[in-house]
Structures are given as C-alpha cells and as structure tokens.
Amino acid sequence: PTTAQGRPAPALEGQPETTTPPADPSAPPADPSAPAEPQVDCRAVFNGQYSEDPTKAIEESKTCRQDPQLTTLDAQTVSRALEAFTCPAIDPLLGNDDPALPLLTCDQDRTEKYVLAPVTPPTDGSVKDDDYSLYSRLTGEDIDDAAAGTDPQGAGFIVNLTFKGEGGDKWGKFTSANVSQQVAVVLDSQVVSAPNINEPILGGSTQISGRFTQAEANGLANVLKYGSLPLSFEASEAETVSATLGLASLKAGLIAGGIGLALVFVYCLFYYRLLGVLTILSLVLSGVVVYAVLVLLGRWIGFTLDLAGIAGFIVSIGITADSFVVFFERLKDEVREGRSFRSAVPRAWVRSRRTILSADAVSFLASAILYVIAVGQVKGFAFTLGMSTVLDLVVVFLVTHPLVSMVSKSKSLSSPKLSGLGGAVQAAVDDRAAMSGAKSTAVKEV
C-alpha cells in the first residue's frame, strides 16, 4: 500500500552535482589494495539518466537525491543544483524513498521541485523528542479523517483534517517549530500538496485551504485519508502449466467441442431433415460470427480465449440449438393442427420467439452475474457464454427464421418427407379421420 507522508519543505532547493557517502572519522583507514566503490554520477541522475537495472536505478536515486547533507548545505549551493535537476518522467524512486533521509523530488505534475526534510529522526539520541525543527514524524497513520468542504471565508473548497490522539500532539509541535514554512503532503515520493504553515496549530485538527476546486479538494482528502491504509493482498488463484500440457488441454477441448457439434448435426439431420440442414447452416454461421467477434476483441482489447472460454463456447452450442428446437417443435404443433407448412411458419414464429427470448434472457443474466462475482478463469467462461447467447438471438432472428420462411414458400422444398414434417402431417390426417369417425358414430346412434 502507498503511504501519505507529511514533511517540512524548507526554502532550500537543490543538490550537489556528485555525492559520496560521508566518511566516518572513527572508521579504520581503507585498504589501498581493495577495489574502490564506483562513484555515482549525480549529474547524469539530475538530467534524468538512470541505469536500466531497476535496483541500481533506485540506489542511484537514493545516493543523489537522498544525500544526508541536503539539510546542511547552504541555500545558494542547493539552489544552483536544483536548477539543474530535471523531474524524471518515470521516477525509479517512486515509493522507494527512505523516510529517515531528506528527499529531493517533484510534485505530481513535475512542475515544482522540493527538498523535503526527513520524517523519521535518528534513534541515537542526537535529536530531542520535542525537537520538530527538521523532522516531521508524521505519516498517514497519524490521520484520523480528512474531508473536503466549502470554504467558509470565500469561494472554493478546503480540506478539513483531524488527527488521532498522538498525531494531534505531533502536528502541534511540528507546526510550532515550522511557522512560515511549507509542509508537504507526499504520496509515493511525490508531493501532492505543499501548503504554508501560518501559525502553530494545536487541538488535533487543521484546515488546508488553497482555492481548491471540488475535485482537487476531494483528491487531496482521499490521499490524506486513504494514503496509508494497512492493505494486504491475497492471491485468489495461481496455476502454472507447461506449454505441452496447455496445448494438450486446448486440443482436448477443441476435440470435445467438435464431437459435440457433430452429434448435434447428426441428430438434427435425422430428426428434422431439411430443417436440420437449416439448423446446421445456422450453427456454422453462429460459430463464424462468434469467432469473428473474438478476433476483433483480441485486436481491440487484447482478449484471449482460454480453456474456460472454450468451455463456454461449447455450452453455447447447446443453447443455440435449443432455440432452433423450440421453433421447429412449435412449427410441428401448428402442422398437427391442420395448417400447411407455409401458413404454420408465421404462427409458430410468433409463439416460439417469446420462449426463445425468455430462455436466452435467463442464460445471459446468469452469465452476467457469474462474470461480475466470479474470479479467474470463470470470468472467461461467463464472458464467452454471455456473448454467444446474444449472438444466438441475432442468428435466430436474422438468419434461421428468414431461411425457414423461404423454404416454406418453395413447393419442392416444403414437401413433408423432405422438410421433416411428414410425421406431423400424418398426425394431422389421423386426427381428422378420428374426428370424422366419431361424428359418424354419433349420427348413427341418434
């Protein structure tokens, strides 16, 4: 988690061109035969030139921009060095600074430069407990609450800040020792705000004003309030497979999908005949549309189809085929009632589309809920299933229904034996014969 730090920002500005750690007078003389430690080129660091190795770049930044001498150099030297300092576009010190050392940094917009005094004083007894002239000792953990509000003395917004018990005491001592200085609100080594201390502030609460807009005040309040939350992260899922195992699983999933699709094709041809051919054409078209959408999503947002997504795609085959079954079974019911193939199509479509819409709506809703609450690979399954459900409606409404209507208007293609409606037509004939026989028997009995 990030940490919001409060540091005094004295008027001193700058940094020497090169920096070496100060020598310890009590240390024994260095061995002349030992290799000398490489010097850090602070001139390059100040020009924004860091090592490509992230660890080395952090060490270079700490050596040059967190030199303990920053708080002891004269203002003219520091000012000249700061003029040569360039705010880096990508700061390797971001969130890696040492709060026990001074810090040369910039604001978040990289327009202002600051030298910040340390937060943590040394623990060797050289600094008195009540000396806050060079150390703030304040972090985000000392803040109880922060909220944006309107400025009662004029236009704009302010930030009202309250401290915890010990934090309020620290703030009172710090502001008393640094009147007319700036205090920096630091988040991940960058200055978010640097207001002036006009007077000692006691009582455990304070107010930050600066002609903020509402968005700026809310942003600063959130940094102060949430910048040092004790967050922890737990891995929800971690899985490592070899390239061979992943490829084998992918092939197995595709084979399973192919077998399932082939069985659906055989069933449709055996049970629906010509209508089964239309079902196969619609399923193939649905698969092409889904594949095209996946390719486009891959190019637009980097979407990749994982094993769970393939499973969702296979399940969607059954949902799509189910829509055709609902339509065709309703068509058979209309033919059984004595209607012709041509006249049965529009009536069957009107009655079946409600069922299709309801079933797909339930499936899509389940997929959406699963996508929202699930994690890991389950999201891929839910996404593919929901997307295929939507495309199923597109295919059924724009392809399957028009094709069936065209076939019903053709004399050769609408033959009961060819269309697969022979059983329904025969059932209608048997029903009429049975009704005729019943009427004749009733007339004789009378």
Coordinates of N, CA, C and O in Angstrom, one line a residue, residues 336-337 427-442:
R336 N -49.6 -30.1 -37.0 CA -50.5 -31.1 -36.4 C -52.0 -30.6 -36.3 O -52.9 -31.4 -36.3
E337 N -52.1 -29.3 -36.1 CA -53.4 -28.7 -36.0 C -54.1 -28.6 -37.4 O -55.2 -28.0 -37.5
A427 N -50.0 -37.1 -38.5 CA -50.7 -37.0 -37.3 C -52.0 -36.1 -37.5 O -53.0 -36.4 -36.9
A428 N -51.8 -35.0 -38.3 CA -53.0 -34.2 -38.6 C -54.1 -34.9 -39.3 O -55.3 -34.8 -39.0
V429 N -53.6 -35.8 -40.3 CA -54.6 -36.6 -41.1 C -55.3 -37.6 -40.2 O -56.5 -37.8 -40.2
D430 N -54.6 -38.3 -39.3 CA -55.1 -39.2 -38.4 C -56.1 -38.6 -37.4 O -57.2 -39.1 -37.1
D431 N -55.8 -37.4 -37.0 CA -56.7 -36.7 -36.1 C -58.0 -36.3 -36.8 O -59.1 -36.5 -36.2
R432 N -57.9 -35.9 -38.0 CA -59.1 -35.5 -38.8 C -60.0 -36.8 -39.0 O -61.2 -36.7 -39.0
A433 N -59.3 -37.9 -39.4 CA -60.0 -39.1 -39.6 C -60.7 -39.6 -38.3 O -61.9 -40.1 -38.4
A434 N -60.0 -39.5 -37.2 CA -60.6 -39.9 -36.0 C -61.8 -39.0 -35.6 O -62.9 -39.5 -35.1
M435 N -61.7 -37.7 -35.9 CA -62.8 -36.8 -35.6 C -64.0 -37.1 -36.5 O -65.2 -37.1 -36.1
S436 N -63.7 -37.4 -37.8 CA -64.8 -37.8 -38.7 C -65.5 -39.0 -38.3 O -66.7 -39.2 -38.4
G437 N -64.7 -40.0 -37.9 CA -65.3 -41.3 -37.4 C -66.2 -41.1 -36.2 O -67.2 -41.7 -36.1
A438 N -65.7 -40.2 -35.3 CA -66.5 -40.0 -34.1 C -67.8 -39.3 -34.4 O -68.9 -39.6 -33.9
K439 N -67.8 -38.4 -35.4 CA -69.1 -37.7 -35.8 C -70.0 -38.7 -36.5 O -71.2 -38.7 -36.2
S440 N -69.5 -39.6 -37.3 CA -70.4 -40.6 -38.0 C -71.1 -41.5 -37.0 O -72.3 -41.8 -37.1
T441 N -70.3 -41.9 -36.0 CA -70.9 -42.8 -35.0 C -71.9 -42.1 -34.2 O -73.0 -42.7 -33.9
A442 N -71.7 -40.8 -33.9 CA -72.7 -40.1 -33.1 C -74.0 -39.9 -33.9 O -75.1 -40.0 -33.3

